[in-house]
Short mmCIF file of C-alpha atoms and ligand atoms in Angstrom, two decimals:
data_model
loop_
_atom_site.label_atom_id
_atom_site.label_comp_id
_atom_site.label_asym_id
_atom_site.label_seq_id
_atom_site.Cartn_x
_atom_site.Cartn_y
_atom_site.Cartn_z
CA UNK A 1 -14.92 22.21 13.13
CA UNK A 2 -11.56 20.47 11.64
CA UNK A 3 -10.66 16.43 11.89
CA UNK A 4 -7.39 15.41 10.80
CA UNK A 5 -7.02 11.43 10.34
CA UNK A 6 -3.76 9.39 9.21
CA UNK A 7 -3.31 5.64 8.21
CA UNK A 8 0.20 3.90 7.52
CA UNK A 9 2.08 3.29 4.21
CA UNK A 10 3.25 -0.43 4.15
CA UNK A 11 5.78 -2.86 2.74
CA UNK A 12 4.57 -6.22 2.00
CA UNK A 13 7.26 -8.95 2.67
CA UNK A 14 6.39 -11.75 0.98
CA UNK A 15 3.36 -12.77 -1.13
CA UNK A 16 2.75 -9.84 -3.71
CA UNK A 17 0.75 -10.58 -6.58
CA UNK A 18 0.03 -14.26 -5.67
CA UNK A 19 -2.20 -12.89 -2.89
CA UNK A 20 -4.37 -11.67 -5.92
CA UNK A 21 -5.51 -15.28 -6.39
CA UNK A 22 -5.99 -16.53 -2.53
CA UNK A 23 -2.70 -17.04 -1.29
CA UNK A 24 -1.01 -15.83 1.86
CA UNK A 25 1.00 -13.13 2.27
CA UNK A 26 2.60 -11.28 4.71
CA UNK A 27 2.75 -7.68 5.10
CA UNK A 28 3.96 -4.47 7.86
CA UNK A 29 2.98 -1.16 8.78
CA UNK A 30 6.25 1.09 8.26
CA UNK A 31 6.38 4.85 9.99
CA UNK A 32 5.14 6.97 7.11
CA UNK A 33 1.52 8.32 6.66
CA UNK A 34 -0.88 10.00 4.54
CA UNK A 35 -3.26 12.77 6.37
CA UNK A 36 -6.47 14.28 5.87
CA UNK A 37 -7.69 17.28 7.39
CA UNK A 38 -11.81 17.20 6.98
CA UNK A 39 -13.55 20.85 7.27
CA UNK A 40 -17.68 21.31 7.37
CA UNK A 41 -18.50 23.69 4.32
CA UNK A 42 -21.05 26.04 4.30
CA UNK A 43 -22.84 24.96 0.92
CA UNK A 44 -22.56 21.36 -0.48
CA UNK A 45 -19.36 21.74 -2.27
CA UNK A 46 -16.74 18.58 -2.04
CA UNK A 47 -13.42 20.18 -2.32
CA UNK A 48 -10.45 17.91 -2.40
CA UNK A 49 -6.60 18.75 -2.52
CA UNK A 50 -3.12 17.47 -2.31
CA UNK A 51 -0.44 19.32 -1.00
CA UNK A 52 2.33 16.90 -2.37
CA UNK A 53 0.67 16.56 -5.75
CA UNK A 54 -0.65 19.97 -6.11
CA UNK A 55 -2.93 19.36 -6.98
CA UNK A 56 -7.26 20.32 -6.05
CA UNK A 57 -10.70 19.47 -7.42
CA UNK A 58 -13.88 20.92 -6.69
CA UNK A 59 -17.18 18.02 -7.24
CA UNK A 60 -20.57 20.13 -7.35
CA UNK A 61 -23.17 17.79 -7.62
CA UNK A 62 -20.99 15.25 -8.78
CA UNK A 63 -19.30 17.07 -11.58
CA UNK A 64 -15.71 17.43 -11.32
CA UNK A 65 -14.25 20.67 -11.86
CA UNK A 66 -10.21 21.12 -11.81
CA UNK A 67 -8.85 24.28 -9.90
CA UNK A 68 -5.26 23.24 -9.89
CA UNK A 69 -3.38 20.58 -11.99
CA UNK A 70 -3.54 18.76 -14.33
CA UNK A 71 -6.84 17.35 -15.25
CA UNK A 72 -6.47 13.50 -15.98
CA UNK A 73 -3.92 13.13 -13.23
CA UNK A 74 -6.62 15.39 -10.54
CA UNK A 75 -9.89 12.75 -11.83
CA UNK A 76 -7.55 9.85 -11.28
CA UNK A 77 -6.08 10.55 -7.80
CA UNK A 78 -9.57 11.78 -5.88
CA UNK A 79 -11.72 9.13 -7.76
CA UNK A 80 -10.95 6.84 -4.53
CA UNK A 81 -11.28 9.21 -2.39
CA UNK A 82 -14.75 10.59 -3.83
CA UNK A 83 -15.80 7.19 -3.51
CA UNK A 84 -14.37 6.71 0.26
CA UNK A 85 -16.68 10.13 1.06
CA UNK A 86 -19.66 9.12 -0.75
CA UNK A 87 -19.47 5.33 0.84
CA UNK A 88 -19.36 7.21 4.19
CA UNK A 89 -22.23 9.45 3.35
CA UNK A 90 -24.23 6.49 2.13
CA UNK A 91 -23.94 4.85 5.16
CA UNK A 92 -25.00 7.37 7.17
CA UNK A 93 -27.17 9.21 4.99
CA UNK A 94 -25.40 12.01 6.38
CA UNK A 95 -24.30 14.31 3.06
CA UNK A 96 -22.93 17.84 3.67
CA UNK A 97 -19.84 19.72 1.77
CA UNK A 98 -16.47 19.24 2.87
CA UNK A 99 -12.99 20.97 2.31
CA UNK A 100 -10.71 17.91 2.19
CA UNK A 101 -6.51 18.48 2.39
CA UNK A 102 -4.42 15.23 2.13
CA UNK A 103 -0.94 15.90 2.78
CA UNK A 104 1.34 12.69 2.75
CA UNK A 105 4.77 11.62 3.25
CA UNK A 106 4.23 8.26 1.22
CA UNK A 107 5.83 8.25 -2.30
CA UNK A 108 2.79 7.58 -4.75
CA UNK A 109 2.27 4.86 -7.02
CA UNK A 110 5.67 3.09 -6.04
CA UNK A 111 3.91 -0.16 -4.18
CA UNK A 112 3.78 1.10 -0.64
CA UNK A 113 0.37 1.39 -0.44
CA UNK A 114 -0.08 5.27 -0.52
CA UNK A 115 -3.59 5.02 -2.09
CA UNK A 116 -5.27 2.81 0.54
CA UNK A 117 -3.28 5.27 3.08
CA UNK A 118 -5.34 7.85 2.05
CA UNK A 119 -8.72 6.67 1.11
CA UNK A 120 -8.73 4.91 5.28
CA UNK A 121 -7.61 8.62 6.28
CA UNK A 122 -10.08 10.25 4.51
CA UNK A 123 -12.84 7.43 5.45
CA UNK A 124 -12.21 8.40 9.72
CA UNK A 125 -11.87 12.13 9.54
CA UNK A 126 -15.09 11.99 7.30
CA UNK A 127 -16.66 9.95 9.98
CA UNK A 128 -15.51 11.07 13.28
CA UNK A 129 -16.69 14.89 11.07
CA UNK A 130 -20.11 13.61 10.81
CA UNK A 131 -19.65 12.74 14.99
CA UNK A 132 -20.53 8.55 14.12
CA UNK A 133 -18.37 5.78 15.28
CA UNK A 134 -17.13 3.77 12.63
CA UNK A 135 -15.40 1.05 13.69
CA UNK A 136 -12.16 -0.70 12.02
CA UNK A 137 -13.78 -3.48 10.07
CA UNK A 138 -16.07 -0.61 8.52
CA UNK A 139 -13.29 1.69 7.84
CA UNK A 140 -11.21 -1.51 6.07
CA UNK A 141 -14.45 -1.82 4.00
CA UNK A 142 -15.25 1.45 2.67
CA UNK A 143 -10.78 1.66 1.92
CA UNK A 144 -11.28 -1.29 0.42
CA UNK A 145 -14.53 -0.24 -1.73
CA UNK A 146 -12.35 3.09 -2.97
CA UNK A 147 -9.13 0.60 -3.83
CA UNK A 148 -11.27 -1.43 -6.31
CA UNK A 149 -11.84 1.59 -8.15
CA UNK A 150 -8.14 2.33 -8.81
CA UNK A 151 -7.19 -1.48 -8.60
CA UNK A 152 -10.00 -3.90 -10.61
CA UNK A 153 -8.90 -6.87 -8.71
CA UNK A 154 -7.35 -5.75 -5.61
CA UNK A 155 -6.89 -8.62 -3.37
CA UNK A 156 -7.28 -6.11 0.03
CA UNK A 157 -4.07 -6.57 1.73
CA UNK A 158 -3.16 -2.41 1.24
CA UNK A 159 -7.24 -1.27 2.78
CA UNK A 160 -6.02 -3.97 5.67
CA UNK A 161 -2.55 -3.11 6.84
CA UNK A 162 -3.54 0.97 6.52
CA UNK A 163 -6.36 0.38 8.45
CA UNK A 164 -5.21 -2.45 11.11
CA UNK A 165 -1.49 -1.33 11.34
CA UNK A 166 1.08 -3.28 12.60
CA UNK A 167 1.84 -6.99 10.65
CA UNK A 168 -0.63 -9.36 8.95
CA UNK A 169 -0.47 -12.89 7.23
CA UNK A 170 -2.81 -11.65 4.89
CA UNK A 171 -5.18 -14.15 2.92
CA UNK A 172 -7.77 -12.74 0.74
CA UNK A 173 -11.31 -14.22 1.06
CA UNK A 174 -10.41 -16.38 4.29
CA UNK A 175 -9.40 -12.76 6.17
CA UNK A 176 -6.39 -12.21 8.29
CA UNK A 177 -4.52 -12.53 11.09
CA UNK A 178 -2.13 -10.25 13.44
CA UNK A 179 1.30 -11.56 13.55
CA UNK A 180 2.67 -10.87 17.44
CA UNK A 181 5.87 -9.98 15.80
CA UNK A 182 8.42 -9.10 18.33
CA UNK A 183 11.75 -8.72 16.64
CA UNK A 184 13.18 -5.76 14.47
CA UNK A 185 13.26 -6.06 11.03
CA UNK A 186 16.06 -3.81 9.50
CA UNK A 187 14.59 -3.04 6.25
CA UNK A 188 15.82 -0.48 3.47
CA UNK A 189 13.46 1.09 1.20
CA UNK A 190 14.66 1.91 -2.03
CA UNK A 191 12.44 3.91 -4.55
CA UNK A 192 13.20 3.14 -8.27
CA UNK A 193 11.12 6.69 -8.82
CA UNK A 194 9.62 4.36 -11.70
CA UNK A 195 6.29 5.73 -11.73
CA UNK A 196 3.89 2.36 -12.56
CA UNK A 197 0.18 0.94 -12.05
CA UNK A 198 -0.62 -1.89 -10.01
CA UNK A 199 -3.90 -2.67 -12.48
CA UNK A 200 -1.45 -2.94 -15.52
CA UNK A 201 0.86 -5.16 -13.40
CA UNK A 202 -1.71 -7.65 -11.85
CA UNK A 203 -3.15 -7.80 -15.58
CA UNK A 204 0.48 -8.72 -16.59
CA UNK A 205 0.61 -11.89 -14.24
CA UNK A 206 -3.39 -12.44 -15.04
CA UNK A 207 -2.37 -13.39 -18.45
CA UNK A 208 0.99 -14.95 -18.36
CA UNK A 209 -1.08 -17.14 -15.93
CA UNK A 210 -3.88 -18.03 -18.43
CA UNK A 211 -0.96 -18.63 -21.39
CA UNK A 212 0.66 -20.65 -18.86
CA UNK A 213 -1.31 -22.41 -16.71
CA UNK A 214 1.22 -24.98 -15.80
CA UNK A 215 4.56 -23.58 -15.54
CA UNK A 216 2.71 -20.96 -13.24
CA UNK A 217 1.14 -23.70 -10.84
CA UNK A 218 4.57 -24.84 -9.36
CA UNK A 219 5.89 -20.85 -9.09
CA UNK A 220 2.70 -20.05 -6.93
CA UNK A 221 3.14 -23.69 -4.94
CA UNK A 222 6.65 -22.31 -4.11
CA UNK A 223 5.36 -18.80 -3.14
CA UNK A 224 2.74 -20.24 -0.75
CA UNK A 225 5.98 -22.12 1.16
CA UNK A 226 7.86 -19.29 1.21
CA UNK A 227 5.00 -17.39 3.44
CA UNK A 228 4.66 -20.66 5.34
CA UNK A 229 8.55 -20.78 6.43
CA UNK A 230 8.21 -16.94 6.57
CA UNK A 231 6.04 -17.19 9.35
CA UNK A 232 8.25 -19.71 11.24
CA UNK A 233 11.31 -17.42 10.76
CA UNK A 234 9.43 -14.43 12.40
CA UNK A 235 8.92 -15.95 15.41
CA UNK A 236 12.42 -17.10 15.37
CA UNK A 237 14.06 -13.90 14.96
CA UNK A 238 15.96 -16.05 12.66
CA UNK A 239 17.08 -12.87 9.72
CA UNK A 240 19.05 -15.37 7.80
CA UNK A 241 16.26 -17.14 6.49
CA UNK A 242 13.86 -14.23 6.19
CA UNK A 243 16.71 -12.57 3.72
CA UNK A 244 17.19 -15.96 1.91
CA UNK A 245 13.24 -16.56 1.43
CA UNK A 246 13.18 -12.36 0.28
CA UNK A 247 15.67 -13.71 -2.83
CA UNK A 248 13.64 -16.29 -3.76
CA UNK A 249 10.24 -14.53 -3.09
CA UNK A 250 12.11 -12.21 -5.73
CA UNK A 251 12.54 -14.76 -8.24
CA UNK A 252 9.55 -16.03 -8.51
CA UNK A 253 8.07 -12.41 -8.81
CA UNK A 254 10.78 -12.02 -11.92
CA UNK A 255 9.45 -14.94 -13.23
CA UNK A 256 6.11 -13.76 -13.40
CA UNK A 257 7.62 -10.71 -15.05
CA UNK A 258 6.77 -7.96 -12.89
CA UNK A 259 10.37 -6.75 -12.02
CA UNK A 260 12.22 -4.41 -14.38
CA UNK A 261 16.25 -3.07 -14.70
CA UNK A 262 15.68 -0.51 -12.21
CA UNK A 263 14.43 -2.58 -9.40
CA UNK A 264 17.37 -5.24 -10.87
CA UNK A 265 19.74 -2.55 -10.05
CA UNK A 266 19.00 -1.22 -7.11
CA UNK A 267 18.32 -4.84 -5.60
CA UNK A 268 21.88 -5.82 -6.65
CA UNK A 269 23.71 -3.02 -5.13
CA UNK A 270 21.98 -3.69 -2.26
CA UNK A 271 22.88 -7.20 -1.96
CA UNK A 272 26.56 -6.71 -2.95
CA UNK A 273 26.55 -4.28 0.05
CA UNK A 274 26.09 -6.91 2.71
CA UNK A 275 21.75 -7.34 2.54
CA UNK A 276 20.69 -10.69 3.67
CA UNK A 277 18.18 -10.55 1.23
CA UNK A 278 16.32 -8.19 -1.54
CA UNK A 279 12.84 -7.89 -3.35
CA UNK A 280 10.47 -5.76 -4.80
CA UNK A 281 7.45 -4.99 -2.69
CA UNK A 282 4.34 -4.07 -3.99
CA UNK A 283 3.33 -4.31 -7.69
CA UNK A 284 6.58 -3.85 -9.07
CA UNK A 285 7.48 -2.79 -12.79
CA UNK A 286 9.43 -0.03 -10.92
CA UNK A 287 8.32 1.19 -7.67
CA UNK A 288 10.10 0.44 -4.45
CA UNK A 289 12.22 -2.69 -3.28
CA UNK A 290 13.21 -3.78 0.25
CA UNK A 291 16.74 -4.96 1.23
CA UNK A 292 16.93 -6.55 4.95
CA UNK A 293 20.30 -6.27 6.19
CA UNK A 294 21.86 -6.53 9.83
CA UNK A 295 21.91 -3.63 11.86
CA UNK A 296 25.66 -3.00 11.55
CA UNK A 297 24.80 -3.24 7.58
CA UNK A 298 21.92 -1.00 7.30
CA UNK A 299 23.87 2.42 6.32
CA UNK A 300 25.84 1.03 3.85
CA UNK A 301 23.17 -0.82 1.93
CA UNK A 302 21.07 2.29 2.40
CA UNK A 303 24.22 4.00 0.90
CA UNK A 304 24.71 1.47 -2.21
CA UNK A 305 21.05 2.06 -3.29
CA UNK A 306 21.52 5.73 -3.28
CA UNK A 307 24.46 5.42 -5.19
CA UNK A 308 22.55 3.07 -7.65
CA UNK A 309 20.35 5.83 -8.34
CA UNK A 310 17.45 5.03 -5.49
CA UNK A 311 15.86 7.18 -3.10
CA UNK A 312 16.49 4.97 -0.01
CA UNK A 313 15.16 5.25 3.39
CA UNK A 314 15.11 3.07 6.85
CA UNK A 315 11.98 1.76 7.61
CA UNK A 316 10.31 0.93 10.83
CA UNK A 317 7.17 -0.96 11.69
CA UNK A 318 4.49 0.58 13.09
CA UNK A 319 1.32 -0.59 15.12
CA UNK A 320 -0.21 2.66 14.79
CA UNK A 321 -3.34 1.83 11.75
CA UNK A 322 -5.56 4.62 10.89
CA UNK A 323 -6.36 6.86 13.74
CA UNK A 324 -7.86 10.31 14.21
CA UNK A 325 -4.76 12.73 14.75
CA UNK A 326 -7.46 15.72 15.95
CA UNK A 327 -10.70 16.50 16.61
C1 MEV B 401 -0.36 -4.36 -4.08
O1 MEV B 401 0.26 -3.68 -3.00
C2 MEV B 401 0.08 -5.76 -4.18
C3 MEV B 401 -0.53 -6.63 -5.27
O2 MEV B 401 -0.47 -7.97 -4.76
C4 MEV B 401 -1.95 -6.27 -5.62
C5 MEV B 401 -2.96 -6.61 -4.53
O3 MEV B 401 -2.71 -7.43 -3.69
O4 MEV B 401 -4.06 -6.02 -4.59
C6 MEV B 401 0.32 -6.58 -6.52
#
């Protein structure tokens, strides 16, 4: 018997980094997705690989053995999802061996959430393998469990989108909410191919915060407004302002020190090519950026990252969160 699962990559919009420490943010779904195919073993072997990182593992009672790849790069990519399968079995107290394939289309480690992607993929094939009904909530859980393990502090938002799908004002602690977005939002993707961590990045802002308690106050103040007047200009359809609160968002994110000269330049090119506004998304220090530009603009601003040096592509939201694919 075979289960193949898939949850959604995502750009966050606004709020990055200060939704570490309880403030709003609000983030989308976009139409690419990590898979898992989940297999029933014969002995009690967990066998995990990545087609895209070529990269596979073999845990026999709980020791880690490498098969293909390179070892520090294989323990750190299936640590989450080890502890995504174990958090399953746990709860269940179901615990057989399982061949495990993950085969994505989400660039790794560039801010658009391909981590939680996977660990909420591999949490409902796991599941719906084991024949028990998990429901969302449980599946954002166990996602989010797996995230703290590559994270430290994560504040949740990438477990929620890749599990819930769709858009969310996001607000660690207090939960979220589903925004009924109904217009388009012509976004650009453009990947640095900066390879970075999000720990090392939310550490950055952690202490410029403590050596800086004041200067920081009125920069997160400003970033909780943004979200506010984001909000406002979603239900408004109103792009102007959304690409006008994207430069400042980006600012203030600069500020804090988490952009870098290739998110600089391909941000840039992108706004000299018409975008109504530009960011990073995600953790930043590399990684991707988003440009949102009118329809009639999208191609060339897609073109002027390229020829900065980005891998760009269009990017649609989704509603679809993590669903099982087959059974
Ligand atoms: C990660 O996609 C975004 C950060 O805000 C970290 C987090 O929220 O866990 C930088």
């Amino acid at each position: 018997m075979e289960v193949v699962a898939s949850a959604p990559a995502k750009v966050i919009l606004f709020g990055e980094h200060f939704v570490v420490y309880g403030e709003p943010a609000i983030v989308l779904a976009i139409d690419k997705r990590a898979y898992a195919k989940v297999q029933l073993r014969q002995d009690k072997k967990l066998q995990m690989s990545s087609k895209n990182l070529k990269l596979t593992v073999c845990y026999e009672n709980d020791v880690l053995k490498i098969r293909n790849g390179n070892e520090k790069e294989a323990k750190f990519k299936f640590k989450p999802v080890k502890v995504a399968v174990d958090k399953v079995f746990e709860k269940y107290g179901q615990y057989v061996g399982l061949d495990i394939e993950i085969e994505s289309n989400v660039p790794v480690a560039a801010g658009l959430g391909s981590s939680a992607a996977v660990a909420a993929s591999v949490t409902a094939a796991v599941s719906a393998l084991l024949n028990v009904e998990m429901s969302k909530e449980d599946v954002f859980r166990i996602t989010y469990e797996a995230e703290k393990v590559v994270h430290g502090t994560p504040s949740g938002i990438d477990p929620a989108i890749s599990t819930f799908g769709g858009a969310l004002l996001f607000q660690k602690d207090t939960g979220f909410q589903s925004l009924d977005v109904k217009m388009k939002i012509p976004l650009v993707v453009g990947d640095t191919g900066v390879i970075r961590t999000t720990r090392f990045q939310v550490e950055k802002v952690r202490n410029l915060k403590k050596r800086y308690p004041q200067l920081v106050k009125p920069i997160f103040l400003a970033a909780r407004e943004i979200v506010l007047r984001a909000v406002e200009a979603l239900k408004e359809n109103d792009l102007e302002t959304l690409g006008e609160l994207m430069n400042i968002n980006h600012a203030l994110l600069y500020g804090l020190g988490v952009s870098d000269e290739s998110l600089e330049w391909l941000i840039n090119a992108a706004r000299k090519a018409g975008a109504l506004g530009a960011k990073l998304t995600g953790a930043g220090g590399g990684g991707c950026m988003i440009a949102l530009a009118r329809n009639q603009e999208l191609e060339k601003v897609l073109e002027a990252i390229q020829s900065a040096g980005g891998t760009p592509f269009i990017a649609r939201k989704t509603d679809e969160g993590v669903k099982i694919e087959r059974k």
